Coordinates of C-alpha atoms in Angstrom, one line a residue:
M18 CA 0.0 0.0 0.0
T19 CA 1.9 3.0 -1.2
G20 CA 2.3 6.2 0.8
L21 CA 1.6 4.5 4.1
T22 CA 4.8 4.6 6.3
N23 CA 3.5 4.5 9.9
T24 CA 3.3 1.3 11.8
I25 CA 0.9 0.0 14.4
G26 CA 2.0 -0.6 18.0
P27 CA 3.8 -3.7 19.3
G28 CA 1.7 -6.7 19.6
A29 CA -1.0 -5.3 17.3
E30 CA -2.4 -7.3 14.4
T31 CA -0.9 -6.6 11.0
P32 CA -3.6 -5.1 8.8
T33 CA -4.5 -6.4 5.3
F34 CA -5.8 -4.0 2.7
P35 CA -7.9 -4.6 -0.3
A36 CA -6.8 -3.6 -3.7
V37 CA -6.9 0.1 -4.1
S38 CA -8.5 1.8 -7.1
I39 CA -7.3 5.1 -8.4
G40 CA -9.6 7.9 -7.3
G41 CA -12.6 7.7 -5.1
D42 CA -16.1 9.1 -5.4
V43 CA -17.2 12.4 -3.9
P44 CA -18.8 10.7 -0.9
D45 CA -15.5 8.9 -0.2
Y46 CA -13.6 12.2 -0.1
F47 CA -16.3 13.8 2.0
A48 CA -16.1 10.9 4.5
L49 CA -12.3 11.6 4.9
L50 CA -13.3 15.0 6.4
K51 CA -15.1 13.4 9.4
P52 CA -18.4 15.3 8.7
R53 CA -19.9 14.7 12.1
V54 CA -16.8 16.3 13.7
M55 CA -17.1 19.2 11.2
V56 CA -20.7 19.9 12.3
L57 CA -19.5 20.1 16.0
V58 CA -16.7 22.4 15.0
I59 CA -19.0 24.8 13.1
F60 CA -21.4 24.8 16.1
T61 CA -18.8 25.6 18.7
A62 CA -17.0 28.1 16.5
L63 CA -20.3 29.9 15.9
V64 CA -20.9 30.1 19.7
G65 CA -17.4 31.5 20.0
M66 CA -18.3 34.2 17.5
V67 CA -21.6 35.0 19.2
V68 CA -20.3 35.5 22.7
S69 CA -17.7 37.9 21.4
H70 CA -20.2 40.8 21.4
G71 CA -18.6 42.1 18.2
H72 CA -19.8 42.6 14.7
V73 CA -18.7 40.8 11.6
Q74 CA -20.2 41.1 8.1
P75 CA -22.5 38.1 7.4
A76 CA -20.5 37.1 4.3
I77 CA -17.2 37.1 6.2
G78 CA -18.8 35.2 9.0
V79 CA -20.1 32.5 6.7
I80 CA -16.8 32.2 4.9
S81 CA -15.0 32.0 8.2
L82 CA -17.2 29.3 9.5
L83 CA -16.8 27.3 6.3
M84 CA -13.0 27.6 6.4
I85 CA -12.9 26.6 10.0
A86 CA -14.9 23.5 9.1
V87 CA -12.7 22.8 6.1
G88 CA -9.6 23.1 8.3
A89 CA -11.1 20.7 10.8
G90 CA -12.0 18.3 7.9
A91 CA -8.5 18.6 6.5
S92 CA -7.0 17.6 9.9
G93 CA -9.4 14.7 10.0
C94 CA -8.3 13.6 6.5
L95 CA -4.6 13.7 7.5
N96 CA -5.5 11.7 10.6
M97 CA -7.2 9.1 8.5
W98 CA -4.2 9.0 6.2
W99 CA -1.8 8.4 9.1
D100 CA -4.1 6.0 11.0
A101 CA -5.0 3.8 8.0
D102 CA -3.0 0.9 9.4
I103 CA -4.8 0.9 12.7
D104 CA -8.2 1.7 11.2
A105 CA -7.9 -1.5 9.2
V106 CA -7.8 -3.7 12.3
M107 CA -10.6 -2.0 14.2
T108 CA -14.2 -2.9 13.4
R109 CA -15.4 0.6 14.1
T110 CA -13.1 2.1 11.5
A111 CA -12.3 -0.7 9.0
K112 CA -14.8 0.7 6.4
R113 CA -13.2 4.1 6.2
P114 CA -12.2 5.0 2.6
I115 CA -8.5 4.3 2.9
P116 CA -8.5 0.9 4.7
D117 CA -11.5 -0.2 2.6
G118 CA -9.5 0.5 -0.6
R119 CA -11.7 3.2 -2.0
I120 CA -9.0 6.0 -1.8
R121 CA -5.2 5.6 -2.0
P122 CA -3.2 7.0 0.9
D123 CA -1.3 9.4 -1.3
E124 CA -4.5 10.8 -2.7
A125 CA -5.8 11.4 0.9
L126 CA -2.5 13.0 1.9
S127 CA -2.7 15.4 -1.1
F128 CA -6.3 16.2 -0.4
G129 CA -5.7 16.9 3.2
L130 CA -2.7 19.1 2.6
V131 CA -4.4 21.2 -0.1
L132 CA -7.4 21.8 2.1
S133 CA -5.2 22.6 5.1
V134 CA -3.3 25.3 3.2
G135 CA -6.3 26.6 1.4
S136 CA -8.5 26.9 4.5
V137 CA -5.8 28.8 6.4
L138 CA -5.1 31.2 3.5
V139 CA -8.8 32.0 2.8
L140 CA -9.5 32.5 6.5
G141 CA -6.6 34.9 6.8
L142 CA -7.7 36.9 3.8
A143 CA -11.4 36.9 4.7
A144 CA -11.1 37.6 8.4
N145 CA -7.7 38.1 10.0
W146 CA -4.4 36.4 10.4
L147 CA -4.8 35.7 14.1
A148 CA -7.8 33.5 13.3
A149 CA -5.8 31.9 10.5
G150 CA -2.8 31.2 12.7
L151 CA -5.0 29.6 15.3
L152 CA -6.6 27.4 12.6
A153 CA -3.1 26.4 11.3
F154 CA -2.0 25.6 14.9
T155 CA -5.2 23.4 15.4
I156 CA -4.5 21.5 12.1
V157 CA -0.9 20.9 13.0
F158 CA -1.7 20.0 16.6
Y159 CA -4.3 17.4 15.6
A160 CA -2.6 15.9 12.5
V161 CA 1.0 15.9 13.9
I162 CA 1.1 16.2 17.7
Y163 CA -1.9 14.1 18.4
S164 CA -2.2 11.7 15.4
M165 CA 1.5 11.0 14.8
W166 CA 2.8 11.2 18.3
L167 CA 0.4 11.2 21.3
K168 CA -2.1 8.7 20.1
R169 CA 0.4 5.9 19.9
A170 CA 2.7 7.0 22.6
T171 CA 0.7 7.7 25.8
A172 CA -2.6 6.9 27.5
Q173 CA -2.9 10.7 28.0
N174 CA -3.5 11.0 24.2
I175 CA -7.1 12.1 24.6
V176 CA -6.3 14.5 27.5
I177 CA -3.6 16.5 25.7
G178 CA -5.0 16.0 22.2
G179 CA -8.3 17.3 23.3
A180 CA -6.9 20.8 22.9
A181 CA -7.3 20.6 19.2
G182 CA -11.0 19.9 19.5
A183 CA -11.4 22.7 22.0
L184 CA -10.0 25.5 19.9
P185 CA -12.9 26.3 17.5
P186 CA -14.6 28.7 19.9
V187 CA -11.3 30.6 20.3
I188 CA -10.9 30.8 16.5
G189 CA -14.5 32.0 16.2
Q190 CA -13.9 34.8 18.7
A191 CA -10.7 35.8 16.9
V192 CA -12.6 36.0 13.6
V193 CA -15.0 38.6 15.1
S194 CA -12.8 40.6 17.5
G195 CA -9.3 40.0 16.1
S196 CA -8.3 38.9 19.6
V197 CA -8.8 36.1 22.1
G198 CA -10.9 36.9 25.2
I199 CA -11.9 35.3 28.4
E200 CA -15.2 34.1 26.9
S201 CA -13.6 31.8 24.3
L202 CA -10.9 30.6 26.7
V203 CA -13.6 29.5 29.2
L204 CA -15.4 27.6 26.3
F205 CA -12.0 26.1 25.4
A206 CA -11.6 24.9 29.0
I207 CA -15.1 23.4 29.1
I208 CA -14.5 21.3 25.9
F209 CA -11.0 20.4 27.1
I210 CA -12.2 19.0 30.4
W211 CA -15.3 17.4 28.8
T212 CA -13.3 15.4 26.2
P213 CA -11.6 12.8 28.5
P214 CA -14.8 11.4 30.2
H215 CA -16.6 11.6 26.8
F216 CA -14.0 9.4 25.0
W217 CA -13.0 7.2 27.9
A218 CA -16.6 6.1 28.3
L219 CA -16.4 4.8 24.7
A220 CA -12.9 3.4 25.2
L221 CA -14.2 1.2 28.1
V222 CA -16.5 -0.5 25.5
K223 CA -13.9 -0.5 22.7
A224 CA -10.9 -1.5 24.9
G225 CA -10.5 -4.8 23.0
E226 CA -10.3 -3.1 19.6
Y227 CA -7.8 -0.5 20.9
A228 CA -5.7 -3.3 22.3
K229 CA -5.9 -5.2 18.9
A230 CA -4.7 -2.0 17.2
G231 CA -1.9 -1.4 19.8
I232 CA -3.3 2.0 20.9
P233 CA -2.5 2.8 24.6
M234 CA -5.9 4.0 25.6
M235 CA -6.5 4.5 29.3
P236 CA -8.5 1.3 30.0
N237 CA -5.7 -0.7 28.4
T238 CA -2.8 0.9 30.3
A239 CA -4.2 2.0 33.7
G240 CA -7.0 -0.5 33.7
P241 CA -10.8 -0.1 33.6
Q242 CA -11.2 0.7 37.2
S243 CA -8.7 3.5 37.2
T244 CA -10.4 4.9 34.0
R245 CA -13.8 4.8 35.8
R246 CA -12.4 6.8 38.7
Q247 CA -10.8 9.4 36.3
I248 CA -14.2 9.7 34.5
I249 CA -15.7 10.7 37.8
Y250 CA -12.9 13.1 38.6
Y251 CA -13.2 14.9 35.3
S252 CA -17.0 15.0 35.5
V253 CA -16.9 16.5 39.0
L254 CA -14.4 19.2 37.7
L255 CA -16.6 19.8 34.7
C256 CA -19.7 20.6 36.7
P257 CA -18.5 23.9 38.3
L258 CA -16.4 24.8 35.2
G259 CA -19.5 24.6 33.1
L260 CA -21.1 27.3 35.2
A261 CA -18.1 29.7 34.8
P262 CA -19.9 31.7 32.1
V263 CA -22.6 32.6 34.6
A264 CA -20.0 33.8 37.1
L265 CA -18.3 35.8 34.4
G266 CA -21.5 37.4 33.2
F267 CA -21.9 36.1 29.7
G268 CA -24.1 33.1 30.7
G269 CA -27.6 33.9 31.9
L270 CA -30.4 32.1 33.7
L271 CA -31.2 29.6 30.9
Y272 CA -27.5 28.7 30.6
G273 CA -27.2 28.4 34.4
V274 CA -30.1 26.0 34.6
V275 CA -28.8 23.9 31.7
G276 CA -25.2 24.0 33.1
L277 CA -26.2 22.9 36.6
L278 CA -28.6 20.1 35.6
G279 CA -26.2 18.9 32.8
G280 CA -23.2 19.0 35.1
L281 CA -25.1 17.0 37.8
G282 CA -26.2 14.6 35.0
M283 CA -22.5 14.1 34.0
I284 CA -21.6 13.2 37.6
A285 CA -24.6 10.8 37.9
F286 CA -23.7 9.0 34.7
S287 CA -20.1 8.8 35.7
I288 CA -21.1 7.1 39.0
Q289 CA -23.2 4.6 37.1
V290 CA -20.1 3.8 35.0
F291 CA -18.1 3.3 38.2
R292 CA -20.7 1.0 39.7
N293 CA -21.4 -1.2 36.7
R294 CA -18.3 -3.1 35.9
E295 CA -19.4 -6.3 34.1
G296 CA -21.4 -7.6 31.2
E297 CA -24.2 -5.7 29.5
A298 CA -24.7 -3.5 32.5
E299 CA -21.1 -2.2 32.1
K300 CA -21.7 -1.5 28.3
R301 CA -25.0 0.2 28.9
A302 CA -23.6 2.5 31.6
A303 CA -20.5 3.4 29.5
M304 CA -22.6 4.1 26.3
G305 CA -25.1 6.0 28.4
M306 CA -22.3 8.2 29.6
F307 CA -21.0 8.6 26.1
G308 CA -24.4 9.6 24.7
F309 CA -25.3 11.9 27.5
S310 CA -22.0 13.7 27.3
I311 CA -22.8 14.6 23.7
L312 CA -26.2 15.9 24.7
Y313 CA -24.7 17.9 27.6
L314 CA -22.2 19.8 25.4
F315 CA -24.9 20.4 22.7
L316 CA -27.4 21.8 25.2
L317 CA -24.7 23.8 27.0
F318 CA -23.6 25.6 23.9
S319 CA -27.1 25.9 22.5
A320 CA -28.1 27.8 25.7
L321 CA -25.3 30.3 25.1
L322 CA -26.3 30.6 21.5
A323 CA -29.9 31.2 22.4
E324 CA -29.1 33.8 25.0
Q325 CA -26.4 35.7 23.1
G326 CA -27.7 35.2 19.6
L327 CA -31.5 35.3 20.0
G328 CA -31.8 37.8 22.8
L329 CA -32.9 35.4 25.5
F330 CA -30.2 36.5 28.0
R331 CA -31.6 37.0 31.5
P332 CA -29.0 37.7 34.2
V333 CA -28.6 35.5 37.2
M334 CA -29.1 37.3 40.5
G335 CA -25.7 38.1 42.0
A336 CA -23.8 37.3 38.8

């Protein structure tokens, strides 16, 4: 398989690839961009723009969001190019375009590089070079620091690598204001702390596949019980952190209610993960945590969007 030089970890299965045809279909290239991640990136970047209390021309705002999404998709494409060997041995990822033989690795690499450079340049020209620089840093961090180094080297891969997924609100604020403020930094911190319990819940269920691929995820290195404890620790930390926008004055009553109930829900689900350690009950608890964590982040950011973008902001007494 030409163009693929990375290797899976010690003890992992050696992947076998089907014959690769030259050139994939449009849906195959779109799949390389991890579209579900792109949607989340657009959403969180939009919230970062809205909480900035600035003004940006609608056309520039739309172009900027599109370029942020394209940059995120480009980093996802480069991640799939690098991880094609381990994707091939994991059931969850074996049907991705590269291991499934629909797109050659060198085609994916070229596609990802062109989109990376293009998205940064267009964002810089359309908005400003601070936002473009932050997007470039995000792409490099995810594609190089996380994918090529952290993911295969340490069980803290998700913790440190989560910084890439937490940066879109910061880029969004930079688009509007030309600077980075406390609002987007708080949103960055919320996503950063949310990421480990979110992914570790899934990792508890998929531990066997990660072991087969030689990826040192937390359940495989520290053990499931240690992972469950850390899920609780991060969830407990996330609850008050999620309420920081209220204390800082850019989160109102609606956000406060969602943040409090959602934070308590994260803790409750993490306790269920800790208590259920075997069989189907373990899987249900972990997947319940995984699913609720997605809902929590969506509702939290939706509340901010509704308050700041739709005029529903009502101050919390004493805030």
